[in-house]
mmCIF file of C-alpha atoms and ligand atoms in Angstrom:
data_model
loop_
_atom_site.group_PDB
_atom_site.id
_atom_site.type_symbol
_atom_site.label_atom_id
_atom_site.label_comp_id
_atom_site.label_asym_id
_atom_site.label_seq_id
_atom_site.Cartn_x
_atom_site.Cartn_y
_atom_site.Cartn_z
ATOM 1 C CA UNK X 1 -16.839 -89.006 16.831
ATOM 2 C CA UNK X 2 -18.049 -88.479 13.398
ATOM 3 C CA UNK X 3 -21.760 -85.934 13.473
ATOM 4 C CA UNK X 4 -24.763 -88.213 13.848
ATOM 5 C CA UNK X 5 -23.696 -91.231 15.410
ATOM 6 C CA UNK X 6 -26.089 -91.070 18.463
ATOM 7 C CA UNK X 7 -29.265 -89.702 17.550
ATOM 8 C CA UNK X 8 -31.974 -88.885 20.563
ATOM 9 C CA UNK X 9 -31.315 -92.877 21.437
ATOM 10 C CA UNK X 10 -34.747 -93.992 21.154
ATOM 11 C CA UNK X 11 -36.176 -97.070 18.893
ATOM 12 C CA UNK X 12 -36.525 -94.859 15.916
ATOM 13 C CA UNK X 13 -32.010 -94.621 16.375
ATOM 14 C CA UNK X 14 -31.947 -98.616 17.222
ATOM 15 C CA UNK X 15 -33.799 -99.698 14.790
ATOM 16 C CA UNK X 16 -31.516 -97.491 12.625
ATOM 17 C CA UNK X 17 -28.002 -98.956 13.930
ATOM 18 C CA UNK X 18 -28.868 -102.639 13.529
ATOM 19 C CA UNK X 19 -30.335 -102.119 10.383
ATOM 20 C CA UNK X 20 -26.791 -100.674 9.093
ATOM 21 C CA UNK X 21 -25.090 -103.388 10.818
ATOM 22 C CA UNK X 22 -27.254 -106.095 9.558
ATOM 23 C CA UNK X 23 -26.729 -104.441 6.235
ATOM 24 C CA UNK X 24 -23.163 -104.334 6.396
ATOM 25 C CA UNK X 25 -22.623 -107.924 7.600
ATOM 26 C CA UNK X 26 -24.890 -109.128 4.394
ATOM 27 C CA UNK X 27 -23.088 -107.314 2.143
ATOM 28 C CA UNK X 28 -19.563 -108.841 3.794
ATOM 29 C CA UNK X 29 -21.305 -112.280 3.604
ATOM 30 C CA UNK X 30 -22.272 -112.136 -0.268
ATOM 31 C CA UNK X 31 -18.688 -111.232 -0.997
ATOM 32 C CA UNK X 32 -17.104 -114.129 0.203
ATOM 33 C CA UNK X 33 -20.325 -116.282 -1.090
ATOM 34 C CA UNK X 34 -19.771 -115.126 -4.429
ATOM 35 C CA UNK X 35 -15.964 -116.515 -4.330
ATOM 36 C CA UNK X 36 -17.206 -120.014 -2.828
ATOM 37 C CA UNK X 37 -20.018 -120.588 -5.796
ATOM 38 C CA UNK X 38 -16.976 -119.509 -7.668
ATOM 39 C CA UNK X 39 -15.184 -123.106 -7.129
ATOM 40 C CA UNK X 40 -17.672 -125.113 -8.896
ATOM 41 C CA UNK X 41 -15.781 -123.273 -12.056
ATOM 42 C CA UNK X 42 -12.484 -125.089 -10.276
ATOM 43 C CA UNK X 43 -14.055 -128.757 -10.151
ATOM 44 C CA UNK X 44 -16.592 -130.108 -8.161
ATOM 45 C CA UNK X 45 -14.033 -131.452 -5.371
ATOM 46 C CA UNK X 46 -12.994 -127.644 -4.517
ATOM 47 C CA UNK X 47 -16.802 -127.070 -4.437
ATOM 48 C CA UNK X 48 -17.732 -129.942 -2.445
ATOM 49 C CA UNK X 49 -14.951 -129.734 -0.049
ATOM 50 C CA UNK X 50 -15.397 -126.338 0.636
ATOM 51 C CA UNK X 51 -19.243 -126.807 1.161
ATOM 52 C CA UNK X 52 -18.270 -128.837 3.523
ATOM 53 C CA UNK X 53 -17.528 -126.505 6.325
ATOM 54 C CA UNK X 54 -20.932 -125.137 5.596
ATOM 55 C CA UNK X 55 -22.484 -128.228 7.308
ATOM 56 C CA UNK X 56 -20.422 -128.292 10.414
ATOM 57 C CA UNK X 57 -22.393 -127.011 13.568
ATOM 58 C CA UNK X 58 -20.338 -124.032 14.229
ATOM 59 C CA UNK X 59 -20.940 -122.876 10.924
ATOM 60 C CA UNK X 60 -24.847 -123.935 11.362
ATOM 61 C CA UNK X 61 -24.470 -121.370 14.040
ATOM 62 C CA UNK X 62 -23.510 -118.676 12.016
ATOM 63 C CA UNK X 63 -25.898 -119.571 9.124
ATOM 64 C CA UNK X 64 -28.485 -118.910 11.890
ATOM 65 C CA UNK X 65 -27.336 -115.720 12.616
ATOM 66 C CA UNK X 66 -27.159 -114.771 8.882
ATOM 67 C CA UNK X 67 -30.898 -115.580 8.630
ATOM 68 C CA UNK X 68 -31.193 -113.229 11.710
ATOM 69 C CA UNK X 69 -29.644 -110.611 10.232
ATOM 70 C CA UNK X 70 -31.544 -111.077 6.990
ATOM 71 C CA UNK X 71 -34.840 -111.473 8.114
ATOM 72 C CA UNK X 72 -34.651 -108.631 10.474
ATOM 73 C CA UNK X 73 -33.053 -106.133 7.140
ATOM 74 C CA UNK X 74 -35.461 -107.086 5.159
ATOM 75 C CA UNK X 75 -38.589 -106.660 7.790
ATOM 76 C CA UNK X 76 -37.064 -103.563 9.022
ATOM 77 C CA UNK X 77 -36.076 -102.428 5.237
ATOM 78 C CA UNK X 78 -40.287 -102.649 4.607
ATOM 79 C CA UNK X 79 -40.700 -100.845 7.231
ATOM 80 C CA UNK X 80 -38.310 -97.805 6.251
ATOM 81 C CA UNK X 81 -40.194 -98.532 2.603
ATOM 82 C CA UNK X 82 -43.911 -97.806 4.194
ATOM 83 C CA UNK X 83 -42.679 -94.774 6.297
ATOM 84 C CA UNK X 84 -41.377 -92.852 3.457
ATOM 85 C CA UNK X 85 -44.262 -93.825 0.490
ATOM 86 C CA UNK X 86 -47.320 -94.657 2.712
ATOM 87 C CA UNK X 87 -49.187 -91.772 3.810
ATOM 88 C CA UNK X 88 -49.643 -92.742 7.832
ATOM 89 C CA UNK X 89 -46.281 -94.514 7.641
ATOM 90 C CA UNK X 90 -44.781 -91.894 9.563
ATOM 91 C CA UNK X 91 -47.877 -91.905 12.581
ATOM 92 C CA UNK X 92 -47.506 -95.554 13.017
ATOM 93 C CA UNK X 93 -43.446 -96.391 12.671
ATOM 94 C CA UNK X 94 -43.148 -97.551 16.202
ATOM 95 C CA UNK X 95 -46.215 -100.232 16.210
ATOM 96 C CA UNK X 96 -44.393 -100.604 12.688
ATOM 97 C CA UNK X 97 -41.480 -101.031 14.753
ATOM 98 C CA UNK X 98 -42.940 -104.081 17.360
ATOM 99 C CA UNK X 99 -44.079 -105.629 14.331
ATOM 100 C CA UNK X 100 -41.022 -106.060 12.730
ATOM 101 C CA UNK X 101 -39.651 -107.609 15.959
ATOM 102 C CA UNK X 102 -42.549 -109.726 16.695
ATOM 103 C CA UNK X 103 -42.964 -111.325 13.042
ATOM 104 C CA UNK X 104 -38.919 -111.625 13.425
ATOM 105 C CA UNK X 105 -39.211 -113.599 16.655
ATOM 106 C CA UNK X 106 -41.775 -115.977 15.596
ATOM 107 C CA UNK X 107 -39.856 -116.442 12.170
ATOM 108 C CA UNK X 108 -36.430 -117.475 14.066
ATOM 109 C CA UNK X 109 -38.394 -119.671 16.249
ATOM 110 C CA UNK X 110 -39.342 -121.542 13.104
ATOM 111 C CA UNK X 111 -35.959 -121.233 11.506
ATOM 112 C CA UNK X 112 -34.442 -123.417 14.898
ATOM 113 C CA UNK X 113 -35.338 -126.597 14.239
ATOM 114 C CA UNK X 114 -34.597 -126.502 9.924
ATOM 115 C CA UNK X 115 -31.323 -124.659 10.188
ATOM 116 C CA UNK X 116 -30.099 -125.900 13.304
ATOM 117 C CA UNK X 117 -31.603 -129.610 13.592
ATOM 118 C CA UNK X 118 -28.792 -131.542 11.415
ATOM 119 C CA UNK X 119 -25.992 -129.193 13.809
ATOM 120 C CA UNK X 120 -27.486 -130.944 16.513
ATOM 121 C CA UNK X 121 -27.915 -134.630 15.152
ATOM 122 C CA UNK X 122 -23.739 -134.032 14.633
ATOM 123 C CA UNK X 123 -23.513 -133.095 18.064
ATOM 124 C CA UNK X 124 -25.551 -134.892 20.192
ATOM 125 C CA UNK X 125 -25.960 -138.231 18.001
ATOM 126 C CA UNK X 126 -29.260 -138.945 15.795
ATOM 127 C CA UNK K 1 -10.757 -49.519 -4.855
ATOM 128 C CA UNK K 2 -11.467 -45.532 -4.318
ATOM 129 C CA UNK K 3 -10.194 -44.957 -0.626
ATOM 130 C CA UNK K 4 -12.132 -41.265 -0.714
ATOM 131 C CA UNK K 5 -14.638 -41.496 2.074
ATOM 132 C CA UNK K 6 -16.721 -44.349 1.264
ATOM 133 C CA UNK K 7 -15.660 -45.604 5.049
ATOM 134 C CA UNK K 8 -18.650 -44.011 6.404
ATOM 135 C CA UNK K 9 -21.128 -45.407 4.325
ATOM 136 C CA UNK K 10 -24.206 -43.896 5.925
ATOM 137 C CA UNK K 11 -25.468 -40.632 4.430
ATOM 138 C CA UNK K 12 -25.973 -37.344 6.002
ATOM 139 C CA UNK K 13 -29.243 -36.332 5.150
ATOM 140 C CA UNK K 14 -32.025 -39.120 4.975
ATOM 141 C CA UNK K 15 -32.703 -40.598 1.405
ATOM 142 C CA UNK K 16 -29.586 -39.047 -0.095
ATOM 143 C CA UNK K 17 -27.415 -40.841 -2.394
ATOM 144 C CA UNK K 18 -23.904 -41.819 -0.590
ATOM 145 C CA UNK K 19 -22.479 -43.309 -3.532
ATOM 146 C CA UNK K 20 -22.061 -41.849 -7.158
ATOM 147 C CA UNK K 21 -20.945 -42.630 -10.473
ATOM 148 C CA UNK K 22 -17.593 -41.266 -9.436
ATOM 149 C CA UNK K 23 -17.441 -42.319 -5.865
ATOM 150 C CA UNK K 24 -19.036 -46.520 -6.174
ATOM 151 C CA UNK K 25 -20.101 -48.784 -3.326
ATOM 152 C CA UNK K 26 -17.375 -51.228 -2.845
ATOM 153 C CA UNK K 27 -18.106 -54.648 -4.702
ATOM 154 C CA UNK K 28 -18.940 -57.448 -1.949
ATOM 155 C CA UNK K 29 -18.868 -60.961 -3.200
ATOM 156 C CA UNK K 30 -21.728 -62.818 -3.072
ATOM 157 C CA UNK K 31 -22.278 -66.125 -0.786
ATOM 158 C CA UNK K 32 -21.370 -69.090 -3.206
ATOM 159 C CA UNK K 33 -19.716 -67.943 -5.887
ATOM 160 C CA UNK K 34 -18.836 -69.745 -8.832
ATOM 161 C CA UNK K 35 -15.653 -70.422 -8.993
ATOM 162 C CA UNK K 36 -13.323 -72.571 -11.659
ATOM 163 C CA UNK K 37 -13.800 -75.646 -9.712
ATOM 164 C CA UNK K 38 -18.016 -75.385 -9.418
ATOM 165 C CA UNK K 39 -18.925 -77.940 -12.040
ATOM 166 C CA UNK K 40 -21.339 -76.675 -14.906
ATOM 167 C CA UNK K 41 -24.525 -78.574 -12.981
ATOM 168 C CA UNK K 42 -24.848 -78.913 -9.409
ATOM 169 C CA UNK K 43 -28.072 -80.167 -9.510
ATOM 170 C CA UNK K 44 -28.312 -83.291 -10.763
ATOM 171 C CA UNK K 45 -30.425 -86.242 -9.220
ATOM 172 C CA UNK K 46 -28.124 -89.175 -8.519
ATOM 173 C CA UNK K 47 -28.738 -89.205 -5.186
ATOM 174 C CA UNK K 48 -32.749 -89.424 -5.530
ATOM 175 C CA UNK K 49 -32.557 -91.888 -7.920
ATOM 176 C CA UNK K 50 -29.711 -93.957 -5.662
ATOM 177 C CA UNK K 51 -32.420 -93.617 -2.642
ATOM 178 C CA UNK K 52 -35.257 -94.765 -4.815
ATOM 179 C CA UNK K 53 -32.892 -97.715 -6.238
ATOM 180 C CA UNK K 54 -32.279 -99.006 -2.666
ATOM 181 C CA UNK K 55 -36.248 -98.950 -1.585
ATOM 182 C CA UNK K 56 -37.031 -100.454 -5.226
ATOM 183 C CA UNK K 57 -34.147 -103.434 -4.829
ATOM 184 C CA UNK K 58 -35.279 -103.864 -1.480
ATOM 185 C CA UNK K 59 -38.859 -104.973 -2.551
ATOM 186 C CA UNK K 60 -37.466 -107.491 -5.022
ATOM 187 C CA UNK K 61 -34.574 -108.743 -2.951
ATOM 188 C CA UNK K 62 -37.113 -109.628 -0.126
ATOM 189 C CA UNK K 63 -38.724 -112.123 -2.643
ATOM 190 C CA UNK K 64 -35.510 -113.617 -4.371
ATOM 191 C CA UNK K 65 -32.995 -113.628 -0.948
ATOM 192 C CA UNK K 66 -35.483 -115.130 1.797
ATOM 193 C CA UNK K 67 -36.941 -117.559 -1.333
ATOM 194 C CA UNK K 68 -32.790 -118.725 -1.415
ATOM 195 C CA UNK K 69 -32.774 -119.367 1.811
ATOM 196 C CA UNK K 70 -35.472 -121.435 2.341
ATOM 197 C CA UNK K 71 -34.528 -123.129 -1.024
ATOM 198 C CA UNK K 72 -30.885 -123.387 0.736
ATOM 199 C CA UNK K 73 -31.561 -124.046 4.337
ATOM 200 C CA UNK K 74 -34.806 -125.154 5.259
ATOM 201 C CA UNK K 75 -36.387 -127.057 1.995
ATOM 202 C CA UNK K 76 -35.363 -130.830 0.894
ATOM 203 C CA UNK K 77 -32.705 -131.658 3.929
ATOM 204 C CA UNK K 78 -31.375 -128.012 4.264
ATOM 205 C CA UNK K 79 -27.635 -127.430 3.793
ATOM 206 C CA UNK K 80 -26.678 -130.816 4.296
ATOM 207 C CA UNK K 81 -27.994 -131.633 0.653
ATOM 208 C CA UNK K 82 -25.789 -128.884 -1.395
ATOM 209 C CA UNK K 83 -22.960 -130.215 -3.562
ATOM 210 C CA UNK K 84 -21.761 -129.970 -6.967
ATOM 211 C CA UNK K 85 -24.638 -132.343 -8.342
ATOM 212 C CA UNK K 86 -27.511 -129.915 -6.590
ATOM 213 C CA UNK K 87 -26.072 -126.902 -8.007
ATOM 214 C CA UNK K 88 -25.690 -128.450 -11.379
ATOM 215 C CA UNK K 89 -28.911 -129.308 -10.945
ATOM 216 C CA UNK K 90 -30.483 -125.945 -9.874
ATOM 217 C CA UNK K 91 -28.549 -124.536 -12.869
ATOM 218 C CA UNK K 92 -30.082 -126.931 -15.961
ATOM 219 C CA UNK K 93 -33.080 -124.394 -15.244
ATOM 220 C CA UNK K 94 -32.675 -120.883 -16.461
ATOM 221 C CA UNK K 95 -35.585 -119.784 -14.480
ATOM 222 C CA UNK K 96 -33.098 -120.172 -11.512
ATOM 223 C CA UNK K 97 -30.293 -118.952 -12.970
ATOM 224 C CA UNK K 98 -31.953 -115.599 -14.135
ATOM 225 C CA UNK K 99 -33.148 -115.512 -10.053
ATOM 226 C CA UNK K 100 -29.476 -115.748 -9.106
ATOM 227 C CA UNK K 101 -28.196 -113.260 -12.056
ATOM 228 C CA UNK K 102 -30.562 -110.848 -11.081
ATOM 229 C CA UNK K 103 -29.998 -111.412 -7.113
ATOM 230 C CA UNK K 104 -26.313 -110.989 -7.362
ATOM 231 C CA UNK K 105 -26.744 -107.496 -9.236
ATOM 232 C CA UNK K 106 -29.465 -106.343 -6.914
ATOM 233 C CA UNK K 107 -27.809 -107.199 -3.842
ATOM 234 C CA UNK K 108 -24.662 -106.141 -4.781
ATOM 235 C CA UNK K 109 -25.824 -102.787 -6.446
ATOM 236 C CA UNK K 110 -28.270 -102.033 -3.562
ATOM 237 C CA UNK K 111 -24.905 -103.724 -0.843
ATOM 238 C CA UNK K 112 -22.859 -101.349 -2.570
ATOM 239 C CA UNK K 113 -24.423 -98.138 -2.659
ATOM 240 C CA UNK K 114 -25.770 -98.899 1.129
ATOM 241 C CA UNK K 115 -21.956 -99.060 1.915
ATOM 242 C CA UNK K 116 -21.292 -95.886 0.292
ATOM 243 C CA UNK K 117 -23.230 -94.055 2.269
ATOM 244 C CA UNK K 118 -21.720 -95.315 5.458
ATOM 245 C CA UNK K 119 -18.448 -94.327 4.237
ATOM 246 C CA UNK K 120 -19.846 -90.954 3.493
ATOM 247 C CA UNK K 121 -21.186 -91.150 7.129
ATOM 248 C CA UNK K 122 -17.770 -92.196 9.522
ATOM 249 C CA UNK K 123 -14.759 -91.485 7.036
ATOM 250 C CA UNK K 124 -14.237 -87.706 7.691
ATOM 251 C CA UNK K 125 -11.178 -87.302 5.449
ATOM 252 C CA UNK K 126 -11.841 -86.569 2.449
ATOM 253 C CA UNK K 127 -8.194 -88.717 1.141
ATOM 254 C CA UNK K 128 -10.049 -91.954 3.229
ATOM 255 C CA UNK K 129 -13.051 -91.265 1.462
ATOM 256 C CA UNK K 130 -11.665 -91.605 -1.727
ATOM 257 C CA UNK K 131 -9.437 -94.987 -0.995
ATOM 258 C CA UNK K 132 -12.678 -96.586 1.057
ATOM 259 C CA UNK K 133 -15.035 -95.953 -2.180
ATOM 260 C CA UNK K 134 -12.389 -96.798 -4.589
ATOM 261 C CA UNK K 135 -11.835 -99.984 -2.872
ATOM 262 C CA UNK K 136 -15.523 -100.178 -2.135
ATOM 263 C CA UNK K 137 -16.221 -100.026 -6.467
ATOM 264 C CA UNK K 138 -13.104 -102.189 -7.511
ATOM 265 C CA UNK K 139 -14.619 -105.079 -4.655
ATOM 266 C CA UNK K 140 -18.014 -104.396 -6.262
ATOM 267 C CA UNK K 141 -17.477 -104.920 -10.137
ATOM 268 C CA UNK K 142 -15.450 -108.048 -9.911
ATOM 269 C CA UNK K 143 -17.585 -109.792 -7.723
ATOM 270 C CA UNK K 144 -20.389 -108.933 -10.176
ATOM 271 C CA UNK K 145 -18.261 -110.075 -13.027
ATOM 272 C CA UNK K 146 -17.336 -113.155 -11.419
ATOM 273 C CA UNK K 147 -20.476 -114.101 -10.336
ATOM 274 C CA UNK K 148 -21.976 -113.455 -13.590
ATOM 275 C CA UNK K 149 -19.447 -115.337 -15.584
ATOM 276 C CA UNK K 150 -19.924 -118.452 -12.796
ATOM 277 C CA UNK K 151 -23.684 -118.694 -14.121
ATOM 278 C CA UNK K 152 -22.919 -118.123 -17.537
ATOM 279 C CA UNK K 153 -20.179 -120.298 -18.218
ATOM 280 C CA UNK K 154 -20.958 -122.998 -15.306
ATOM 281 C CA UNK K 155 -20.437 -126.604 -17.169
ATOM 282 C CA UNK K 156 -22.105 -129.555 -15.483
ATOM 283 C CA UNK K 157 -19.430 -131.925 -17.213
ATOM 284 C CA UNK K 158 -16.209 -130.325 -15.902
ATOM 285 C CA UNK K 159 -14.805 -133.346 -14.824
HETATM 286 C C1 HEM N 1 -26.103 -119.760 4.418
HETATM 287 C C2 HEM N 1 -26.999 -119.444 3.558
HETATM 288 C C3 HEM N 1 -26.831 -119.681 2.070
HETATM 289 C C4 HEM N 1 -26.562 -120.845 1.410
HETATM 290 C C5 HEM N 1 -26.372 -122.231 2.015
HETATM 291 C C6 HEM N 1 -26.495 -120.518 -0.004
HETATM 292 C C7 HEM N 1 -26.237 -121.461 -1.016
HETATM 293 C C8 HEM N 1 -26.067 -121.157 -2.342
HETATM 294 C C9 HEM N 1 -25.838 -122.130 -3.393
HETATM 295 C C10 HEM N 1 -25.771 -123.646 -3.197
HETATM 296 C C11 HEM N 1 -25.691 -121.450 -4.559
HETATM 297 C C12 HEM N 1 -25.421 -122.069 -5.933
HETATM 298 C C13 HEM N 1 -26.501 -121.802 -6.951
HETATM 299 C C14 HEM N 1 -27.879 -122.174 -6.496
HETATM 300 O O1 HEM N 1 -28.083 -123.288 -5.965
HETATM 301 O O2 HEM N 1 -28.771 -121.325 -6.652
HETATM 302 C C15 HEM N 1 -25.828 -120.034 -4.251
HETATM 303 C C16 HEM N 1 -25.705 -119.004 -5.159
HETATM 304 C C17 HEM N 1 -25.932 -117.674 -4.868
HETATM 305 N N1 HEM N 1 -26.333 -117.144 -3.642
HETATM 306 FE FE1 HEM N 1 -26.540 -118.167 -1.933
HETATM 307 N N2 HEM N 1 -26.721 -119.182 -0.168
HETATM 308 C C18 HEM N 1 -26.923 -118.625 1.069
HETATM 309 C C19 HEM N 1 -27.191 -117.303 1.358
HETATM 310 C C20 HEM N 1 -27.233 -116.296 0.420
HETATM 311 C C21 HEM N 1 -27.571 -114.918 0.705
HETATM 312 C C22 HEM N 1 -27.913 -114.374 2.081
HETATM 313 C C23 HEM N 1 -27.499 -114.242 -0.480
HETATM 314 C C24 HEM N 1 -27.773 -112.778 -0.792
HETATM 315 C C25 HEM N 1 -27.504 -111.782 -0.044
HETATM 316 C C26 HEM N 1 -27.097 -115.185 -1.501
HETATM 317 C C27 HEM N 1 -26.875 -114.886 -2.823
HETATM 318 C C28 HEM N 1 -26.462 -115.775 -3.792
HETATM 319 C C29 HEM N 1 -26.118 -115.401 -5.144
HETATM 320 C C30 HEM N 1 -26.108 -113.973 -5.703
HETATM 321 C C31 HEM N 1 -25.771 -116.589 -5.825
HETATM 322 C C32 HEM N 1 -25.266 -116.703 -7.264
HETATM 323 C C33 HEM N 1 -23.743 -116.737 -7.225
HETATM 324 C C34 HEM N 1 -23.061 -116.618 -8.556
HETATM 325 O O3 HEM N 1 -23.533 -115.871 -9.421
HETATM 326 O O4 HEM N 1 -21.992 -117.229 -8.729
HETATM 327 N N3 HEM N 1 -26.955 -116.427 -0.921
HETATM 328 N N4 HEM N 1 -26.064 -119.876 -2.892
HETATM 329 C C1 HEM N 2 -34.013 -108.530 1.886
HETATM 330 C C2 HEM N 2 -34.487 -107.429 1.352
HETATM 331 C C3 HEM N 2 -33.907 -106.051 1.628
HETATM 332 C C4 HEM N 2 -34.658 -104.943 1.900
HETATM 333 C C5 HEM N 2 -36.184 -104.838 1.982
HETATM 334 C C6 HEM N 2 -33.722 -103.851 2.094
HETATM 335 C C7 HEM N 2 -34.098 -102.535 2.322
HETATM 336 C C8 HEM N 2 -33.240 -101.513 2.522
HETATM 337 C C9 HEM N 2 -33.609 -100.115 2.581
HETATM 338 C C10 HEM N 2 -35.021 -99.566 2.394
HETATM 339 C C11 HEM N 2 -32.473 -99.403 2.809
HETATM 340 C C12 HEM N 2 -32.365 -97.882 2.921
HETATM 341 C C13 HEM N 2 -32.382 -97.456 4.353
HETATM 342 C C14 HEM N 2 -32.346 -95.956 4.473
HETATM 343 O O1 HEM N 2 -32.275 -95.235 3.464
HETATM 344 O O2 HEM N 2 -32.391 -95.502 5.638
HETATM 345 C C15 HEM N 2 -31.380 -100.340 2.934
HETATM 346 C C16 HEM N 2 -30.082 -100.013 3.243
HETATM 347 C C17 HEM N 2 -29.014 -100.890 3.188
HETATM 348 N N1 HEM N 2 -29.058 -102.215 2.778
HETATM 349 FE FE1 HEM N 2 -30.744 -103.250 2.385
HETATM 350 N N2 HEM N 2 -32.436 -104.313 1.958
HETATM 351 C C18 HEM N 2 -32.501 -105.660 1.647
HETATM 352 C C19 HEM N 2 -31.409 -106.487 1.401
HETATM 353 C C20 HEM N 2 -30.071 -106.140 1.523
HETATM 354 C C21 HEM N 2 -28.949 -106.981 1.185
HETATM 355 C C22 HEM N 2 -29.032 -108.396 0.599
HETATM 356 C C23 HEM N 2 -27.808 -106.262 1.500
HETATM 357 C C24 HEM N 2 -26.350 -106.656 1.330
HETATM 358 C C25 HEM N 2 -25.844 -107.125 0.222
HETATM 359 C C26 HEM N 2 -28.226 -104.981 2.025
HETATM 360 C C27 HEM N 2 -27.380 -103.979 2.468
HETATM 361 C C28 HEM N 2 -27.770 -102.717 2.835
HETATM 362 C C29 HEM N 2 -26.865 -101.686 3.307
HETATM 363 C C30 HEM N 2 -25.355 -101.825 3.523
HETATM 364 C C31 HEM N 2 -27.662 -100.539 3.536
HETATM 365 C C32 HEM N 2 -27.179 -99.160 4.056
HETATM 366 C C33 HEM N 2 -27.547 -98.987 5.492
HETATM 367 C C34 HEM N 2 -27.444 -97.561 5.984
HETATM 368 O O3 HEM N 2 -27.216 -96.639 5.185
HETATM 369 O O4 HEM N 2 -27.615 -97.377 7.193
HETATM 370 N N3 HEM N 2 -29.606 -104.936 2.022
HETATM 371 N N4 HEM N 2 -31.866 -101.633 2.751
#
């Protein structure tokens, strides 16, 4: 195993791992993004077809785990921001740390119902 | 180098010379020494300014990529109203098409670089560390160029 990839194993490491993996995964997701805005430079059929799969629920799904994996970067990535540039951001990472997760909770909870409501009209019939 | 009794190296009588101008101490090389491969500068700063890049980006993107997403997902129907005619649309404004220019070459600057250091991280060859990053830049610069050109040249009347 390459040095450094378990580090003392507390929140401090977690926090750590999925913000590389979250990171990671966005940068995968752009990729391919940038090639699917790409069609509308083909003609608006490619575009619209492709879109398409966008709005079926299994998709919806992983659209909802995107904005997981966004919103929990970019909370997290704040967080990293304040402990290196604000002067007690070191002394107070970890409540920094419940924070993060507890804004991130409520914020999915919100996100259920406008990412995933039209997934479930398909589904389960308006 | 003189082979006459420099061996011993510690002197007979306290505070005495060992070695003369005819009899020198043997050279020892000292710990990191140039070489011809040492570039000229070691110390530049691209690394600082890479680390400050990502926390700078990271401020912005947090604006422009969750203000997408609601735009995308959760505003006006969500995903189920995004077509051809809403993104040519969205792209008669240049305000939002300077926010997408200047998301896709923040995220994929600050993607990139974040990627480059997890190759530095798990790929302990230095040959797969080479091929990773090289594949890793080439990925980078034509989705930028792609992307850009898509905003740039986008034409409402294709068909
Ligand atoms: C599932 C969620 C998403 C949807 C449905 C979506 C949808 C769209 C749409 C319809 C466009 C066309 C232009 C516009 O309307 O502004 C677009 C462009 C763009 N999106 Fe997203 N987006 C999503 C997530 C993201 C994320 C997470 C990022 C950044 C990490 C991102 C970055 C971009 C960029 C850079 C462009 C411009 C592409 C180009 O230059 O060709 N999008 N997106
Ligand atoms: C939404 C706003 C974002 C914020 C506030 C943010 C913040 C940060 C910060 C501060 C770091 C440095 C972490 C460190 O040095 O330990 C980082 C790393 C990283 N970011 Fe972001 N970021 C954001 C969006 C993105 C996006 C859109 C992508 C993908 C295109 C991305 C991919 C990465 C990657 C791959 C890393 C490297 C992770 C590592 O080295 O462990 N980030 N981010």
């Amino acid at each position: 195993m390459p040095a450094g990839t378990l580090y003392r194993g507390r929140e401090g490491m977690w926090s750590w791992v999925a913000h590389r993996v979250t990171g990671v995964l966005i940068f995968f997701f752009l990729f391919v993004h940038v090639l699917d805005t790409a069609l509308v430079r083909v003609s608006p059929e490619a575009y619209d077809t492709v879109v398409a799969t966008y709005k079926t629920p299994i998709v919806a799904c992983l659209e909802y785990g995107l904005v997981a994996a966004i919103l929990f970067h970019a909370l997290n990535g704040l967080r990293v921001i304040a402990v290196d540039f604000w002067a007690k951001g070191a002394r107070y990472q970890k409540p920094m740390l419940w924070t993060v997760v507890v804004v991130w909770v409520v914020l999915m909870l919100g996100a259920i119902y406008p990412v995933l409501g039209h997934a479930a009209r398909v589904v389960f019939g308006s | 180098m003189s082979t006459t009794e420099t061996s011993s190296g510690v002197s007979p009588v306290e505070g005495a010379a060992v070695y003369t101008v005819d009899n020198p101490a043997p050279v020892i090389q000292p710990p990191r020494q140039r070489t011809k491969k040492t570039p000229k500068s070691t110390r530049g700063n691209f690394e600082m300014y890479g680390w400050l890049f990502m926390r700078l980006s990271g401020v912005v993107l947090v604006v422009l990529v969750i203000g997408h997403l609601l735009i995308q997902l959760v505003l006006d129907g969500g995903v189920s109203k995004i077509g051809f005619a809403f993104v040519a649309g969205r792209w008669a404004s240049p305000w939002w098409q300077v926010w997408d220019l200047l998301m896709l070459w923040l995220a994929m600057l600050h993607g990139c670089n974040g990627l480059r250091t997890v190759i530095n991280d798990y790929a302990e060859r230095a040959g797969t560390r080479l091929w990773l990053k090289a594949l890793l830049y080439t990925a980078t610069v034509w989705t930028i160029l792609l992307g850009t050109l898509v905003i740039f040249t986008f034409d409402p009347n294709i068909r």
